[in-house]
PDB file of C-alpha atoms and ligand atoms in Angstrom:
ATOM      1  CA  ASP A   1     -43.767 -99.920  73.277  1.00 92.00           C
ATOM      2  CA  ALA A   2     -44.587-103.003  75.358  1.00 92.00           C
ATOM      3  CA  VAL A   3     -46.275-101.018  78.135  1.00 93.00           C
ATOM      4  CA  ASP A   4     -48.587 -99.325  75.597  1.00 96.00           C
ATOM      5  CA  ARG A   5     -49.445-102.752  74.197  1.00 97.00           C
ATOM      6  CA  LEU A   6     -50.304-103.908  77.717  1.00 98.00           C
ATOM      7  CA  GLY A   7     -52.618-100.896  78.067  1.00 98.00           C
ATOM      8  CA  ASP A   8     -54.367-101.825  74.810  1.00 98.00           C
ATOM      9  CA  MET A   9     -54.720-105.467  75.886  1.00 98.00           C
ATOM     10  CA  ILE A  10     -56.169-104.448  79.275  1.00 98.00           C
ATOM     11  CA  ALA A  11     -58.599-102.035  77.617  1.00 97.00           C
ATOM     12  CA  ALA A  12     -59.756-104.694  75.145  1.00 97.00           C
ATOM     13  CA  ALA A  13     -60.088-107.541  77.661  1.00 98.00           C
ATOM     14  CA  ARG A  14     -63.394-108.464  79.261  1.00 98.00           C
ATOM     15  CA  VAL A  15     -62.078-110.802  81.959  1.00 98.00           C
ATOM     16  CA  ILE A  16     -58.524-110.388  83.250  1.00 99.00           C
ATOM     17  CA  VAL A  17     -57.022-112.887  85.695  1.00 99.00           C
ATOM     18  CA  PRO A  18     -53.777-111.846  87.388  1.00 99.00           C
ATOM     19  CA  PHE A  19     -51.418-114.479  88.770  1.00 99.00           C
ATOM     20  CA  THR A  20     -48.907-113.052  91.231  1.00 99.00           C
ATOM     21  CA  GLY A  21     -45.597-114.052  92.795  1.00 98.00           C
ATOM     22  CA  ALA A  22     -43.182-112.584  95.299  1.00 98.00           C
ATOM     23  CA  GLY A  23     -42.004-109.880  92.886  1.00 98.00           C
ATOM     24  CA  ILE A  24     -45.205-107.871  93.357  1.00 98.00           C
ATOM     25  CA  SER A  25     -44.416-107.511  97.066  1.00 98.00           C
ATOM     26  CA  THR A  26     -40.734-106.509  96.962  1.00 98.00           C
ATOM     27  CA  GLU A  27     -41.821-102.858  96.663  1.00 98.00           C
ATOM     28  CA  ALA A  28     -43.544-103.391 100.040  1.00 97.00           C
ATOM     29  CA  GLY A  29     -40.198-104.444 101.547  1.00 96.00           C
ATOM     30  CA  ILE A  30     -40.806-108.212 101.532  1.00 97.00           C
ATOM     31  CA  PRO A  31     -37.891-110.090  99.957  1.00 96.00           C
ATOM     32  CA  ASP A  32     -38.599-112.583  97.161  1.00 97.00           C
ATOM     33  CA  PHE A  33     -37.129-116.108  97.029  1.00 97.00           C
ATOM     34  CA  ARG A  34     -34.782-116.420  94.055  1.00 96.00           C
ATOM     35  CA  SER A  35     -33.411-112.936  93.299  1.00 94.00           C
ATOM     36  CA  PRO A  36     -29.980-112.029  94.702  1.00 92.00           C
ATOM     37  CA  GLY A  37     -30.601-111.625  98.455  1.00 89.00           C
ATOM     38  CA  GLY A  38     -33.879-113.626  98.167  1.00 94.00           C
ATOM     39  CA  LEU A  39     -34.966-115.898 101.017  1.00 95.00           C
ATOM     40  CA  TRP A  40     -33.790-119.142  99.380  1.00 94.00           C
ATOM     41  CA  THR A  41     -30.372-117.615  98.687  1.00 93.00           C
ATOM     42  CA  ARG A  42     -29.967-117.105 102.473  1.00 91.00           C
ATOM     43  CA  ASN A  43     -31.714-120.175 103.933  1.00 93.00           C
ATOM     44  CA  ARG A  44     -32.580-123.576 102.579  1.00 94.00           C
ATOM     45  CA  PRO A  45     -36.367-124.102 102.765  1.00 96.00           C
ATOM     46  CA  ILE A  46     -37.606-126.389 105.555  1.00 97.00           C
ATOM     47  CA  ASP A  47     -39.807-128.949 103.828  1.00 97.00           C
ATOM     48  CA  PHE A  48     -42.976-130.418 105.277  1.00 98.00           C
ATOM     49  CA  GLU A  49     -41.544-133.829 106.071  1.00 98.00           C
ATOM     50  CA  GLU A  50     -38.771-132.239 108.109  1.00 98.00           C
ATOM     51  CA  PHE A  51     -41.209-129.958 109.907  1.00 98.00           C
ATOM     52  CA  VAL A  52     -43.325-132.951 110.942  1.00 98.00           C
ATOM     53  CA  ALA A  53     -40.381-135.158 111.889  1.00 97.00           C
ATOM     54  CA  SER A  54     -38.150-132.788 113.808  1.00 97.00           C
ATOM     55  CA  ARG A  55     -38.789-130.520 116.764  1.00 96.00           C
ATOM     56  CA  ASP A  56     -35.579-128.618 115.900  1.00 97.00           C
ATOM     57  CA  ALA A  57     -36.913-127.942 112.414  1.00 98.00           C
ATOM     58  CA  ARG A  58     -40.184-126.642 113.867  1.00 98.00           C
ATOM     59  CA  ASP A  59     -38.333-124.366 116.286  1.00 97.00           C
ATOM     60  CA  GLU A  60     -36.183-123.083 113.409  1.00 97.00           C
ATOM     61  CA  ALA A  61     -39.236-122.505 111.178  1.00 97.00           C
ATOM     62  CA  TRP A  62     -40.919-120.418 113.893  1.00 97.00           C
ATOM     63  CA  ARG A  63     -37.687-118.518 114.659  1.00 96.00           C
ATOM     64  CA  ARG A  64     -37.476-117.565 110.969  1.00 96.00           C
ATOM     65  CA  ARG A  65     -41.131-116.567 110.899  1.00 97.00           C
ATOM     66  CA  PHE A  66     -40.836-114.335 113.959  1.00 97.00           C
ATOM     67  CA  ALA A  67     -37.661-112.771 112.546  1.00 96.00           C
ATOM     68  CA  MET A  68     -39.823-111.645 109.591  1.00 96.00           C
ATOM     69  CA  GLN A  69     -42.747-110.445 111.700  1.00 96.00           C
ATOM     70  CA  GLU A  70     -41.924-106.738 111.653  1.00 97.00           C
ATOM     71  CA  THR A  71     -41.391-106.841 107.893  1.00 97.00           C
ATOM     72  CA  PHE A  72     -44.781-108.480 107.291  1.00 97.00           C
ATOM     73  CA  ALA A  73     -46.573-106.265 109.821  1.00 96.00           C
ATOM     74  CA  ALA A  74     -45.179-103.055 108.289  1.00 97.00           C
ATOM     75  CA  ALA A  75     -45.809-104.031 104.657  1.00 98.00           C
ATOM     76  CA  ARG A  76     -48.485-102.085 102.780  1.00 98.00           C
ATOM     77  CA  PRO A  77     -49.804-102.817  99.273  1.00 98.00           C
ATOM     78  CA  GLY A  78     -47.538-101.469  96.526  1.00 98.00           C
ATOM     79  CA  ARG A  79     -48.400 -99.999  93.131  1.00 98.00           C
ATOM     80  CA  GLY A  80     -48.852-103.460  91.616  1.00 98.00           C
ATOM     81  CA  HIS A  81     -51.355-104.504  94.287  1.00 98.00           C
ATOM     82  CA  ARG A  82     -53.186-101.176  94.021  1.00 98.00           C
ATOM     83  CA  ALA A  83     -53.391-101.328  90.216  1.00 98.00           C
ATOM     84  CA  LEU A  84     -54.939-104.810  90.379  1.00 98.00           C
ATOM     85  CA  ALA A  85     -57.379-103.630  93.073  1.00 98.00           C
ATOM     86  CA  SER A  86     -58.386-100.735  90.794  1.00 98.00           C
ATOM     87  CA  LEU A  87     -59.121-103.103  87.887  1.00 98.00           C
ATOM     88  CA  TYR A  88     -61.008-105.370  90.311  1.00 98.00           C
ATOM     89  CA  ARG A  89     -63.202-102.460  91.447  1.00 98.00           C
ATOM     90  CA  ALA A  90     -63.764-101.567  87.783  1.00 98.00           C
ATOM     91  CA  GLY A  91     -65.144-105.077  87.234  1.00 98.00           C
ATOM     92  CA  LYS A  92     -62.367-106.259  84.906  1.00 98.00           C
ATOM     93  CA  ILE A  93     -60.798-108.731  87.366  1.00 98.00           C
ATOM     94  CA  PRO A  94     -63.024-111.386  89.003  1.00 98.00           C
ATOM     95  CA  ALA A  95     -60.335-112.651  91.398  1.00 99.00           C
ATOM     96  CA  VAL A  96     -56.560-112.836  91.769  1.00 99.00           C
ATOM     97  CA  ILE A  97     -54.576-116.086  91.891  1.00 99.00           C
ATOM     98  CA  THR A  98     -51.509-115.669  94.095  1.00 99.00           C
ATOM     99  CA  GLN A  99     -48.539-117.706  95.257  1.00 98.00           C
ATOM    100  CA  ASN A 100     -47.954-115.083  97.933  1.00 98.00           C
ATOM    101  CA  ILE A 101     -48.644-115.594 101.613  1.00 98.00           C
ATOM    102  CA  ASP A 102     -48.480-111.967 102.756  1.00 98.00           C
ATOM    103  CA  ASN A 103     -52.199-111.015 102.674  1.00 98.00           C
ATOM    104  CA  LEU A 104     -51.444-107.838 100.662  1.00 98.00           C
ATOM    105  CA  HIS A 105     -54.080-108.462  97.957  1.00 98.00           C
ATOM    106  CA  GLN A 106     -56.759-108.557 100.684  1.00 98.00           C
ATOM    107  CA  GLU A 107     -55.284-105.402 102.224  1.00 98.00           C
ATOM    108  CA  SER A 108     -55.391-103.631  98.858  1.00 98.00           C
ATOM    109  CA  GLY A 109     -59.172-104.139  98.647  1.00 98.00           C
ATOM    110  CA  PHE A 110     -59.859-107.620  97.214  1.00 98.00           C
ATOM    111  CA  ALA A 111     -62.613-109.453  99.090  1.00 98.00           C
ATOM    112  CA  PRO A 112     -61.094-112.492 100.849  1.00 98.00           C
ATOM    113  CA  ASP A 113     -63.189-114.797  98.621  1.00 98.00           C
ATOM    114  CA  HIS A 114     -61.583-113.214  95.558  1.00 98.00           C
ATOM    115  CA  VAL A 115     -57.993-114.029  96.532  1.00 99.00           C
ATOM    116  CA  VAL A 116     -57.046-117.599  95.586  1.00 99.00           C
ATOM    117  CA  GLU A 117     -54.053-118.394  97.790  1.00 98.00           C
ATOM    118  CA  LEU A 118     -52.255-121.364  96.247  1.00 98.00           C
ATOM    119  CA  HIS A 119     -49.542-121.393  98.938  1.00 98.00           C
ATOM    120  CA  GLY A 120     -51.627-120.333 101.915  1.00 98.00           C
ATOM    121  CA  ASN A 121     -51.195-117.392 104.266  1.00 98.00           C
ATOM    122  CA  THR A 122     -48.497-116.588 106.808  1.00 98.00           C
ATOM    123  CA  THR A 123     -50.485-114.090 108.874  1.00 98.00           C
ATOM    124  CA  TYR A 124     -52.057-116.883 110.954  1.00 98.00           C
ATOM    125  CA  ALA A 125     -51.371-120.511 111.898  1.00 98.00           C
ATOM    126  CA  ARG A 126     -53.112-123.885 111.804  1.00 98.00           C
ATOM    127  CA  CYS A 127     -52.694-127.265 113.438  1.00 98.00           C
ATOM    128  CA  ILE A 128     -51.445-129.683 110.787  1.00 98.00           C
ATOM    129  CA  GLY A 129     -53.537-132.475 112.373  1.00 97.00           C
ATOM    130  CA  CYS A 130     -57.019-131.093 112.994  1.00 98.00           C
ATOM    131  CA  GLY A 131     -56.792-127.784 111.106  1.00 97.00           C
ATOM    132  CA  GLN A 132     -57.687-125.628 114.130  1.00 98.00           C
ATOM    133  CA  ARG A 133     -56.727-122.004 113.513  1.00 98.00           C
ATOM    134  CA  TYR A 134     -54.363-120.168 115.897  1.00 98.00           C
ATOM    135  CA  GLU A 135     -53.297-116.536 115.865  1.00 98.00           C
ATOM    136  CA  LEU A 136     -49.581-115.753 115.646  1.00 97.00           C
ATOM    137  CA  ALA A 137     -49.728-113.896 118.982  1.00 97.00           C
ATOM    138  CA  TRP A 138     -50.835-117.146 120.621  1.00 97.00           C
ATOM    139  CA  VAL A 139     -47.945-119.063 119.040  1.00 98.00           C
ATOM    140  CA  ARG A 140     -45.515-116.321 120.003  1.00 97.00           C
ATOM    141  CA  GLN A 141     -46.570-116.406 123.653  1.00 97.00           C
ATOM    142  CA  ARG A 142     -45.998-120.183 123.813  1.00 96.00           C
ATOM    143  CA  PHE A 143     -42.746-119.943 121.880  1.00 95.00           C
ATOM    144  CA  ASP A 144     -41.346-117.195 124.110  1.00 93.00           C
ATOM    145  CA  GLY A 145     -42.531-118.997 127.246  1.00 93.00           C
ATOM    146  CA  ASP A 146     -41.260-122.512 126.459  1.00 87.00           C
ATOM    147  CA  GLY A 147     -38.589-121.619 123.910  1.00 87.00           C
ATOM    148  CA  ALA A 148     -40.218-124.200 121.663  1.00 93.00           C
ATOM    149  CA  ALA A 149     -42.788-124.446 118.868  1.00 96.00           C
ATOM    150  CA  PRO A 150     -46.210-125.283 120.349  1.00 96.00           C
ATOM    151  CA  ASP A 151     -48.340-128.336 119.640  1.00 97.00           C
ATOM    152  CA  CYS A 152     -52.119-128.169 119.251  1.00 98.00           C
ATOM    153  CA  PRO A 153     -53.965-128.269 122.597  1.00 97.00           C
ATOM    154  CA  VAL A 154     -56.842-130.071 120.850  1.00 97.00           C
ATOM    155  CA  CYS A 155     -55.002-132.945 119.150  1.00 98.00           C
ATOM    156  CA  ALA A 156     -51.289-132.576 120.082  1.00 97.00           C
ATOM    157  CA  GLU A 157     -50.093-132.288 116.468  1.00 98.00           C
ATOM    158  CA  PRO A 158     -47.688-129.465 115.474  1.00 98.00           C
ATOM    159  CA  VAL A 159     -48.948-125.945 114.785  1.00 98.00           C
ATOM    160  CA  LYS A 160     -47.571-124.344 111.592  1.00 98.00           C
ATOM    161  CA  THR A 161     -48.102-121.092 109.699  1.00 98.00           C
ATOM    162  CA  ALA A 162     -51.090-121.561 107.370  1.00 98.00           C
ATOM    163  CA  THR A 163     -48.720-121.797 104.402  1.00 98.00           C
ATOM    164  CA  VAL A 164     -47.924-124.636 101.999  1.00 98.00           C
ATOM    165  CA  SER A 165     -44.379-125.972 102.418  1.00 98.00           C
ATOM    166  CA  PHE A 166     -42.484-127.982  99.825  1.00 97.00           C
ATOM    167  CA  GLY A 167     -43.722-131.557 100.154  1.00 97.00           C
ATOM    168  CA  GLN A 168     -47.082-130.493 101.577  1.00 97.00           C
ATOM    169  CA  ALA A 169     -50.342-131.119  99.715  1.00 97.00           C
ATOM    170  CA  MET A 170     -51.750-128.238  97.682  1.00 98.00           C
ATOM    171  CA  PRO A 171     -55.136-126.894  98.871  1.00 98.00           C
ATOM    172  CA  GLU A 172     -57.714-128.634  96.646  1.00 98.00           C
ATOM    173  CA  ASP A 173     -60.345-125.921  96.716  1.00 98.00           C
ATOM    174  CA  GLU A 174     -57.837-123.235  95.667  1.00 98.00           C
ATOM    175  CA  MET A 175     -56.447-125.459  92.893  1.00 98.00           C
ATOM    176  CA  GLN A 176     -59.974-125.951  91.576  1.00 98.00           C
ATOM    177  CA  ARG A 177     -60.850-122.262  91.723  1.00 98.00           C
ATOM    178  CA  ALA A 178     -57.566-121.270  90.061  1.00 99.00           C
ATOM    179  CA  ALA A 179     -58.232-123.728  87.223  1.00 98.00           C
ATOM    180  CA  GLU A 180     -61.697-122.278  86.661  1.00 98.00           C
ATOM    181  CA  LEU A 181     -60.349-118.726  86.609  1.00 99.00           C
ATOM    182  CA  ALA A 182     -57.510-119.650  84.247  1.00 98.00           C
ATOM    183  CA  GLN A 183     -59.943-121.319  81.852  1.00 98.00           C
ATOM    184  CA  HIS A 184     -62.496-118.487  81.861  1.00 98.00           C
ATOM    185  CA  CYS A 185     -60.513-115.353  81.141  1.00 98.00           C
ATOM    186  CA  ASP A 186     -59.403-113.659  77.948  1.00 98.00           C
ATOM    187  CA  LEU A 187     -56.266-112.114  79.447  1.00 98.00           C
ATOM    188  CA  PHE A 188     -54.001-113.845  81.974  1.00 99.00           C
ATOM    189  CA  VAL A 189     -51.182-111.768  83.468  1.00 99.00           C
ATOM    190  CA  ALA A 190     -48.318-113.438  85.362  1.00 99.00           C
ATOM    191  CA  ILE A 191     -46.705-110.797  87.581  1.00 99.00           C
ATOM    192  CA  GLY A 192     -43.496-111.075  89.616  1.00 98.00           C
ATOM    193  CA  SER A 193     -42.930-114.808  89.493  1.00 98.00           C
ATOM    194  CA  SER A 194     -40.005-116.825  88.182  1.00 98.00           C
ATOM    195  CA  LEU A 195     -42.669-119.446  87.199  1.00 98.00           C
ATOM    196  CA  VAL A 196     -40.476-122.349  88.281  1.00 97.00           C
ATOM    197  CA  VAL A 197     -42.568-123.777  91.133  1.00 97.00           C
ATOM    198  CA  TRP A 198     -45.163-126.383  90.160  1.00 98.00           C
ATOM    199  CA  PRO A 199     -48.075-127.013  90.154  1.00 98.00           C
ATOM    200  CA  ALA A 200     -48.643-123.235  90.499  1.00 98.00           C
ATOM    201  CA  ALA A 201     -46.639-122.509  87.348  1.00 98.00           C
ATOM    202  CA  GLY A 202     -49.078-124.622  85.359  1.00 98.00           C
ATOM    203  CA  PHE A 203     -51.837-121.988  85.457  1.00 98.00           C
ATOM    204  CA  PRO A 204     -50.379-119.562  82.872  1.00 98.00           C
ATOM    205  CA  LEU A 205     -50.085-122.479  80.421  1.00 98.00           C
ATOM    206  CA  MET A 206     -53.589-123.671  81.272  1.00 98.00           C
ATOM    207  CA  ALA A 207     -54.966-120.198  80.512  1.00 98.00           C
ATOM    208  CA  LYS A 208     -53.041-120.019  77.262  1.00 98.00           C
ATOM    209  CA  GLN A 209     -54.285-123.462  76.196  1.00 98.00           C
ATOM    210  CA  ALA A 210     -57.867-122.402  76.998  1.00 98.00           C
ATOM    211  CA  GLY A 211     -57.498-119.480  74.591  1.00 98.00           C
ATOM    212  CA  ALA A 212     -56.449-116.532  76.762  1.00 98.00           C
ATOM    213  CA  ARG A 213     -53.691-114.173  75.806  1.00 98.00           C
ATOM    214  CA  LEU A 214     -50.741-114.430  78.187  1.00 98.00           C
ATOM    215  CA  VAL A 215     -48.659-111.519  79.491  1.00 98.00           C
ATOM    216  CA  VAL A 216     -45.559-111.927  81.690  1.00 98.00           C
ATOM    217  CA  ILE A 217     -44.347-108.969  83.755  1.00 98.00           C
ATOM    218  CA  ASN A 218     -41.082-109.714  85.562  1.00 98.00           C
ATOM    219  CA  ARG A 219     -37.714-108.023  85.975  1.00 97.00           C
ATOM    220  CA  GLU A 220     -35.791-111.150  85.002  1.00 97.00           C
ATOM    221  CA  PRO A 221     -36.581-113.783  82.363  1.00 97.00           C
ATOM    222  CA  THR A 222     -39.045-116.484  83.486  1.00 97.00           C
ATOM    223  CA  ASP A 223     -39.548-120.110  82.517  1.00 93.00           C
ATOM    224  CA  GLN A 224     -42.557-119.190  80.359  1.00 97.00           C
ATOM    225  CA  ASP A 225     -41.427-116.116  78.431  1.00 98.00           C
ATOM    226  CA  ASP A 226     -41.340-118.225  75.276  1.00 98.00           C
ATOM    227  CA  VAL A 227     -45.064-119.053  75.394  1.00 97.00           C
ATOM    228  CA  ALA A 228     -46.257-115.547  76.347  1.00 98.00           C
ATOM    229  CA  ASP A 229     -47.896-113.160  73.857  1.00 98.00           C
ATOM    230  CA  LEU A 230     -46.222-110.200  75.564  1.00 98.00           C
ATOM    231  CA  VAL A 231     -43.207-110.144  77.916  1.00 98.00           C
ATOM    232  CA  ILE A 232     -42.278-107.031  79.897  1.00 98.00           C
ATOM    233  CA  HIS A 233     -38.925-107.194  81.699  1.00 98.00           C
ATOM    234  CA  GLN A 234     -39.379-104.094  83.843  1.00 98.00           C
ATOM    235  CA  ASP A 235     -40.195-103.012  87.369  1.00 98.00           C
ATOM    236  CA  ILE A 236     -43.786-103.959  88.313  1.00 98.00           C
ATOM    237  CA  GLY A 237     -44.486-100.681  90.127  1.00 98.00           C
ATOM    238  CA  GLU A 238     -43.447 -98.716  87.058  1.00 98.00           C
ATOM    239  CA  VAL A 239     -45.421-100.864  84.625  1.00 98.00           C
ATOM    240  CA  LEU A 240     -48.635-101.076  86.678  1.00 98.00           C
ATOM    241  CA  GLY A 241     -48.459 -97.709  88.466  1.00 97.00           C
ATOM    242  CA  PRO A 242     -50.380 -95.941  85.640  1.00 96.00           C
ATOM    243  CA  PHE A 243     -53.356 -98.292  86.259  1.00 97.00           C
ATOM    244  CA  VAL A 244     -53.809 -97.211  89.897  1.00 98.00           C
ATOM    245  CA  ARG A 245     -57.123 -95.359  90.411  1.00 95.00           C
ATOM    246  CA  ASN A 246     -58.033 -94.166  93.862  1.00 81.00           C
TER     247      ASN A 246
HETATM  248  P1  OAD L 301     -39.283-115.947  92.933  1.00 51.46           P
HETATM  249  O1  OAD L 301     -38.369-115.317  93.939  1.00 51.46           O
HETATM  250  O2  OAD L 301     -38.917-117.263  92.388  1.00 51.46           O
HETATM  251  O3  OAD L 301     -39.491-114.961  91.703  1.00 51.46           O
HETATM  252  C1  OAD L 301     -39.801-113.600  91.905  1.00 51.46           C
HETATM  253  C2  OAD L 301     -39.501-112.871  90.622  1.00 51.46           C
HETATM  254  O4  OAD L 301     -39.919-111.526  90.782  1.00 51.46           O
HETATM  255  C3  OAD L 301     -38.008-112.835  90.279  1.00 51.46           C
HETATM  256  O5  OAD L 301     -37.833-113.424  89.007  1.00 51.46           O
HETATM  257  C4  OAD L 301     -37.653-111.338  90.272  1.00 51.46           C
HETATM  258  O6  OAD L 301     -36.837-110.986  89.164  1.00 51.46           O
HETATM  259  C5  OAD L 301     -38.993-110.678  90.123  1.00 51.46           C
HETATM  260  N1  OAD L 301     -39.102-109.366  90.795  1.00 51.46           N
HETATM  261  C6  OAD L 301     -38.794-109.045  92.069  1.00 51.46           C
HETATM  262  N2  OAD L 301     -39.096-107.762  92.337  1.00 51.46           N
HETATM  263  C7  OAD L 301     -39.573-107.225  91.173  1.00 51.46           C
HETATM  264  C8  OAD L 301     -40.060-105.935  90.786  1.00 51.46           C
HETATM  265  N3  OAD L 301     -40.128-104.915  91.652  1.00 51.46           N
HETATM  266  N4  OAD L 301     -40.460-105.766  89.500  1.00 51.46           N
HETATM  267  C9  OAD L 301     -40.409-106.805  88.609  1.00 51.46           C
HETATM  268  N5  OAD L 301     -39.988-108.036  88.932  1.00 51.46           N
HETATM  269  C10 OAD L 301     -39.572-108.253  90.184  1.00 51.46           C
HETATM  270  O7  OAD L 301     -40.746-115.957  93.627  1.00 51.46           O
HETATM  271  P2  OAD L 301     -42.049-116.783  93.170  1.00 51.46           P
HETATM  272  O8  OAD L 301     -42.054-117.060  91.719  1.00 51.46           O
HETATM  273  O9  OAD L 301     -43.213-116.096  93.778  1.00 51.46           O
HETATM  274  O10 OAD L 301     -43.486-121.185  97.521  1.00 51.46           O
HETATM  275  O11 OAD L 301     -41.803-118.135  93.947  1.00 51.46           O
HETATM  276  C11 OAD L 301     -42.726-119.173  93.819  1.00 51.46           C
HETATM  277  C12 OAD L 301     -42.785-119.968  95.087  1.00 51.46           C
HETATM  278  O12 OAD L 301     -41.469-120.384  95.476  1.00 51.46           O
HETATM  279  C13 OAD L 301     -43.258-119.189  96.289  1.00 51.46           C
HETATM  280  O13 OAD L 301     -44.665-119.095  96.353  1.00 51.46           O
HETATM  281  C14 OAD L 301     -42.724-119.984  97.434  1.00 51.46           C
HETATM  282  C15 OAD L 301     -41.326-120.236  96.902  1.00 51.46           C
HETATM  283  O14 OAD L 301     -40.708-121.356  97.407  1.00 51.46           O
HETATM  284  C16 OAD L 301     -43.448-121.944  98.613  1.00 51.46           C
HETATM  285  O15 OAD L 301     -42.835-121.592  99.601  1.00 51.46           O
HETATM  286  C17 OAD L 301     -44.210-123.219  98.502  1.00 51.46           C
HETATM  287 ZN1   ZN L 302     -55.028-130.078 116.257  1.00 51.46          ZN
END
């Protein structure tokens, strides 16, 4: 069946590049965005322009983030993360490209330099003006004290989670590294993403055009099933669990 074919493709590949979305982290208890009950079915996203323009929007963004804190803090890598980490340790995966912001690939054993975070990271914050890093505990203390989202003590611009909001520029270095990975692999595996958000969703196509075989693993159909060499509409933990090596 399809899972056996995946096993054959993984065994035959020299360089595998995984590309992950929120679906790889649902097993860890973190909701995705577009499934029933997903984050964007409950709340409209706050885009970057709004965040910059409105203090209310910033307060709301931080309220939402702190409401998720226990979920993020308790989350541990799932079978999908651990399977990829096993293939990374075996030398088959040079790095993972992720749209996720939850830090779980790093926690599963990938070196920080080998996680290309296209949409940033929500486990710390940065000033949107000068880029100064702040820890969430620091933001929380200010927020609880003043009841308001803090501005940067260095340059007075707003402090935001180190994530990429809609309308915010993509990180250039990560875009470059993702392109190089996509163009230098023989197997590209899109895992747990609806593949509807661009420019991130361009990487599977880029890999395919550069000659890689493309596999899509996702419970529901994605925007790129029609271009994939193999599509597996099953649970990620079940499909990748057999590749976990401890
Ligand atoms: P989506 O919520 O759009 O897609 C996640 C996909 O994972 C869905 O199609 C689910 O069917 C599937 N899925 C969930 N759990 C699964 C499981 N256990 N096994 C198999 N499939 C499962 O999330 P992304 O594609 O990651 O960006 O979203 C892309 C971007 O949109 C995010 O990075 C975020 C969001 O807005 C920004 O915020 C900029
Ligand atoms: Zn600043």
